[in-house]
Amino acid sequence: MYIGVSRLRVFTDRAPELIEAFTERTCLVDRYDGFVDREVWQSDHDPGQILMVSRWLDRDRFKADMKSEDHRTSHRRIAPDLKRTINLDSLEHMHTYEVVAE
Amino acid sequence: MYIGVSRLRVFTDRAPELIEAFTERTCLVDRYDGFVDREVWQSDHDPGQILMVSRWLDRDRFKADMKSEDHRTSHRRIAPDLKRTINLDSLEHMHTYEVVAE
């Protein structure tokens, strides 16, 4: 199993909009071979810290999605006004992991 | 759903030991009411970065576990020599999240 985590930071009062945008966004990804599931995690100590967590069968399926036109379409669905308020939590905001034990 | 993430850092050559220690550790937690599952994630870009991810039905069940004697027992199973090599990745190494969208 392969995990992609995007760490985003928004002003706390915009957090519900970002979560809603993610929930409503195109479900194109769901039809992808190798896609398992995705969730949005919100820190309870720091509600402006939002993690987008997607799970894939392996790294190759994840990489294929990241390069796809569907992925770009999905990102375009986020309203520009909201997009401007999102700050990436670190220079490299996308973190990836292998699940090595369960 | 409530998530607890411990971010740990070890020297890369000790990572397999840490993962093995986690896999072999007491399964006391598995019998807890409200415990869903747990995984170990290893960064593929930075293999010394290890995340312990546990999932709970809600924050209260998570908090009850953190205070329990079983939790301490589980931590004692990690060999002292290995424990000394673990550096917490940040001052507050335990991060907690509510799952707000799926």
CSV table of C-alpha atoms in Angstrom, one decimal:
chain,number,residue,atom,x,y,z
A,1,MET,CA,0.0,0.0,0.0
A,2,TYR,CA,1.3,3.5,-0.9
A,3,ILE,CA,0.1,6.7,0.8
A,4,GLY,CA,0.2,10.3,-0.5
A,5,VAL,CA,-0.2,13.1,2.1
A,6,SER,CA,-0.6,16.7,1.1
A,7,ARG,CA,-0.2,19.1,4.1
A,8,LEU,CA,-2.1,22.3,3.6
A,9,ARG,CA,-2.5,25.3,5.8
A,10,VAL,CA,-5.5,27.7,5.6
A,11,PHE,CA,-6.9,30.4,7.9
A,12,THR,CA,-9.1,28.5,10.4
A,13,ASP,CA,-12.2,30.3,9.2
A,14,ARG,CA,-11.6,29.1,5.6
A,15,ALA,CA,-11.1,25.4,6.7
A,16,PRO,CA,-14.8,24.4,6.2
A,17,GLU,CA,-14.7,25.7,2.6
A,18,LEU,CA,-11.6,23.7,1.8
A,19,ILE,CA,-13.1,20.6,3.3
A,20,GLU,CA,-16.3,21.1,1.3
A,21,ALA,CA,-14.4,21.8,-1.9
A,22,PHE,CA,-12.5,18.5,-1.5
A,23,THR,CA,-15.7,16.6,-0.7
A,24,GLU,CA,-17.5,18.0,-3.8
A,25,ARG,CA,-14.6,17.8,-6.2
A,26,THR,CA,-14.7,15.6,-9.2
A,27,CYS,CA,-14.7,11.9,-8.4
A,28,LEU,CA,-12.6,11.1,-11.5
A,29,VAL,CA,-9.9,9.6,-9.3
A,30,ASP,CA,-12.3,7.0,-8.0
A,31,ARG,CA,-12.3,5.2,-11.3
A,32,TYR,CA,-8.5,4.8,-11.3
A,33,ASP,CA,-7.0,1.4,-11.3
A,34,GLY,CA,-5.1,1.0,-8.0
A,35,PHE,CA,-6.9,3.8,-6.1
A,36,VAL,CA,-8.0,2.6,-2.7
A,37,ASP,CA,-9.5,5.5,-0.8
A,38,ARG,CA,-8.9,9.1,0.4
A,39,GLU,CA,-9.7,11.1,3.5
A,40,VAL,CA,-9.3,14.6,4.8
A,41,TRP,CA,-7.8,14.9,8.2
A,42,GLN,CA,-8.1,18.1,10.2
A,43,SER,CA,-5.9,18.7,13.3
A,44,ASP,CA,-8.0,19.1,16.4
A,45,HIS,CA,-5.2,21.2,18.1
A,46,ASP,CA,-4.7,23.4,15.0
A,47,PRO,CA,-7.8,23.4,12.8
A,48,GLY,CA,-6.0,25.3,10.0
A,49,GLN,CA,-3.8,22.3,9.4
A,50,ILE,CA,-5.5,20.0,6.9
A,51,LEU,CA,-4.1,16.8,5.5
A,52,MET,CA,-5.3,15.2,2.3
A,53,VAL,CA,-4.5,11.5,2.5
A,54,SER,CA,-4.9,9.2,-0.5
A,55,ARG,CA,-4.2,5.5,-0.5
A,56,TRP,CA,-3.0,3.5,-3.6
A,57,LEU,CA,-2.1,-0.1,-4.2
A,58,ASP,CA,1.4,0.8,-5.1
A,59,ARG,CA,3.7,3.7,-6.0
A,60,ASP,CA,3.3,3.3,-9.8
A,61,ARG,CA,-0.5,3.8,-9.6
A,62,PHE,CA,0.0,6.9,-7.5
A,63,LYS,CA,2.5,8.4,-9.9
A,64,ALA,CA,0.3,7.6,-12.9
A,65,ASP,CA,-2.5,9.6,-11.2
A,66,MET,CA,-0.3,12.6,-10.3
A,67,LYS,CA,0.6,13.0,-14.0
A,68,SER,CA,-2.9,12.5,-15.4
A,69,GLU,CA,-5.2,15.1,-16.9
A,70,ASP,CA,-7.9,14.0,-14.5
A,71,HIS,CA,-5.7,15.1,-11.6
A,72,ARG,CA,-5.3,18.6,-13.1
A,73,THR,CA,-9.0,18.8,-13.8
A,74,SER,CA,-9.7,17.9,-10.1
A,75,HIS,CA,-7.4,20.7,-9.0
A,76,ARG,CA,-9.0,23.3,-11.2
A,77,ARG,CA,-12.3,22.7,-9.4
A,78,ILE,CA,-11.0,24.5,-6.3
A,79,ALA,CA,-12.2,28.2,-6.5
A,80,PRO,CA,-9.3,30.6,-7.3
A,81,ASP,CA,-10.2,32.7,-4.3
A,82,LEU,CA,-10.0,29.8,-1.9
A,83,LYS,CA,-6.8,28.5,-3.7
A,84,ARG,CA,-5.1,31.8,-2.9
A,85,THR,CA,-5.7,31.3,0.8
A,86,ILE,CA,-4.1,27.9,0.9
A,87,ASN,CA,-0.5,27.9,2.0
A,88,LEU,CA,1.6,24.8,1.6
A,89,ASP,CA,2.8,23.8,5.0
A,90,SER,CA,6.3,23.1,3.8
A,91,LEU,CA,8.3,23.6,0.6
A,92,GLU,CA,7.7,20.0,-0.4
A,93,HIS,CA,4.1,19.7,0.7
A,94,MET,CA,3.5,16.2,-0.7
A,95,HIS,CA,4.8,13.4,1.5
A,96,THR,CA,4.7,9.8,0.4
A,97,TYR,CA,4.9,6.6,2.4
A,98,GLU,CA,5.0,2.9,2.0
A,99,VAL,CA,2.8,1.0,4.6
A,100,VAL,CA,5.4,-1.3,6.1
A,101,ALA,CA,3.5,-2.8,9.0
A,102,GLU,CA,-0.1,-3.3,10.0
B,1,MET,CA,-13.0,8.7,13.2
B,2,TYR,CA,-10.0,10.0,15.1
B,3,ILE,CA,-6.3,9.5,14.1
B,4,GLY,CA,-3.1,9.6,16.2
B,5,VAL,CA,0.1,10.0,14.3
B,6,SER,CA,3.5,9.7,16.0
B,7,ARG,CA,6.4,11.1,13.8
B,8,LEU,CA,9.6,9.4,14.6
B,9,ARG,CA,13.1,9.7,13.2
B,10,VAL,CA,15.8,7.0,13.3
B,11,PHE,CA,19.0,6.4,11.5
B,12,THR,CA,18.1,4.7,8.2
B,13,ASP,CA,20.0,1.5,9.1
B,14,ARG,CA,17.9,1.2,12.3
B,15,ALA,CA,14.5,1.6,10.6
B,16,PRO,CA,13.9,-2.1,10.0
B,17,GLU,CA,14.4,-2.8,13.7
B,18,LEU,CA,11.9,-0.1,14.7
B,19,ILE,CA,9.4,-1.5,12.2
B,20,GLU,CA,9.9,-5.0,13.5
B,21,ALA,CA,9.6,-3.9,17.1
B,22,PHE,CA,6.3,-2.2,16.3
B,23,THR,CA,5.1,-5.3,14.5
B,24,GLU,CA,6.0,-7.6,17.3
B,25,ARG,CA,4.9,-5.4,20.2
B,26,THR,CA,2.2,-6.4,22.5
B,27,CYS,CA,-1.2,-6.5,20.9
B,28,LEU,CA,-2.9,-5.4,24.1
B,29,VAL,CA,-4.3,-2.3,22.2
B,30,ASP,CA,-6.2,-4.5,19.8
B,31,ARG,CA,-8.7,-5.5,22.5
B,32,TYR,CA,-9.6,-1.9,23.2
B,33,ASP,CA,-13.1,-0.7,22.7
B,34,GLY,CA,-13.0,1.9,19.9
B,35,PHE,CA,-9.7,0.9,18.4
B,36,VAL,CA,-10.0,0.5,14.6
B,37,ASP,CA,-6.5,-0.3,13.3
B,38,ARG,CA,-2.9,0.9,13.1
B,39,GLU,CA,-0.2,1.0,10.5
B,40,VAL,CA,3.4,2.0,10.2
B,41,TRP,CA,4.3,4.3,7.3
B,42,GLN,CA,7.9,4.7,6.1
B,43,SER,CA,8.7,7.7,3.8
B,44,ASP,CA,10.1,6.4,0.5
B,45,HIS,CA,12.1,9.7,0.0
B,46,ASP,CA,13.5,9.7,3.6
B,47,PRO,CA,13.4,6.1,5.0
B,48,GLY,CA,14.5,7.3,8.5
B,49,GLN,CA,11.1,9.1,8.8
B,50,ILE,CA,8.6,6.7,10.3
B,51,LEU,CA,5.0,7.4,11.1
B,52,MET,CA,2.9,5.3,13.5
B,53,VAL,CA,-0.7,5.8,12.6
B,54,SER,CA,-3.5,4.6,14.8
B,55,ARG,CA,-7.2,4.9,14.1
B,56,TRP,CA,-10.0,5.2,16.8
B,57,LEU,CA,-13.7,5.6,16.7
B,58,ASP,CA,-13.4,8.9,18.5
B,59,ARG,CA,-11.1,11.2,20.6
B,60,ASP,CA,-12.3,9.8,23.9
B,61,ARG,CA,-11.3,6.2,23.1
B,62,PHE,CA,-7.9,7.5,21.9
B,63,LYS,CA,-7.3,9.5,25.1
B,64,ALA,CA,-8.4,6.5,27.3
B,65,ASP,CA,-5.7,4.4,25.6
B,66,MET,CA,-3.0,7.0,25.9
B,67,LYS,CA,-3.5,7.0,29.7
B,68,SER,CA,-3.7,3.3,30.1
B,69,GLU,CA,-1.3,0.9,31.7
B,70,ASP,CA,-1.4,-1.3,28.6
B,71,HIS,CA,-0.1,1.7,26.6
B,72,ARG,CA,2.9,2.0,28.9
B,73,THR,CA,3.5,-1.8,28.8
B,74,SER,CA,3.5,-1.6,25.0
B,75,HIS,CA,6.2,1.1,25.0
B,76,ARG,CA,8.4,-0.8,27.5
B,77,ARG,CA,8.7,-3.6,24.9
B,78,ILE,CA,10.9,-1.4,22.7
B,79,ALA,CA,14.5,-2.3,23.5
B,80,PRO,CA,16.3,0.5,25.4
B,81,ASP,CA,19.2,0.5,22.9
B,82,LEU,CA,16.8,1.0,20.0
B,83,LYS,CA,14.8,3.6,22.0
B,84,ARG,CA,17.9,5.7,22.4
B,85,THR,CA,18.3,6.0,18.7
B,86,ILE,CA,14.8,7.3,18.1
B,87,ASN,CA,14.5,11.0,17.8
B,88,LEU,CA,11.1,12.6,17.9
B,89,ASP,CA,10.7,14.6,14.6
B,90,SER,CA,9.3,17.6,16.4
B,91,LEU,CA,8.8,18.9,19.9
B,92,GLU,CA,5.2,17.7,19.9
B,93,HIS,CA,5.7,14.4,18.1
B,94,MET,CA,2.1,13.2,18.5
B,95,HIS,CA,-0.3,14.8,16.0
B,96,THR,CA,-4.0,14.1,16.2
B,97,TYR,CA,-6.7,14.6,13.6
B,98,GLU,CA,-10.4,14.2,13.0
B,99,VAL,CA,-11.4,12.6,9.7
B,100,VAL,CA,-13.7,15.3,8.3
B,101,ALA,CA,-14.3,14.0,4.8
B,102,GLU,CA,-14.0,10.7,2.9
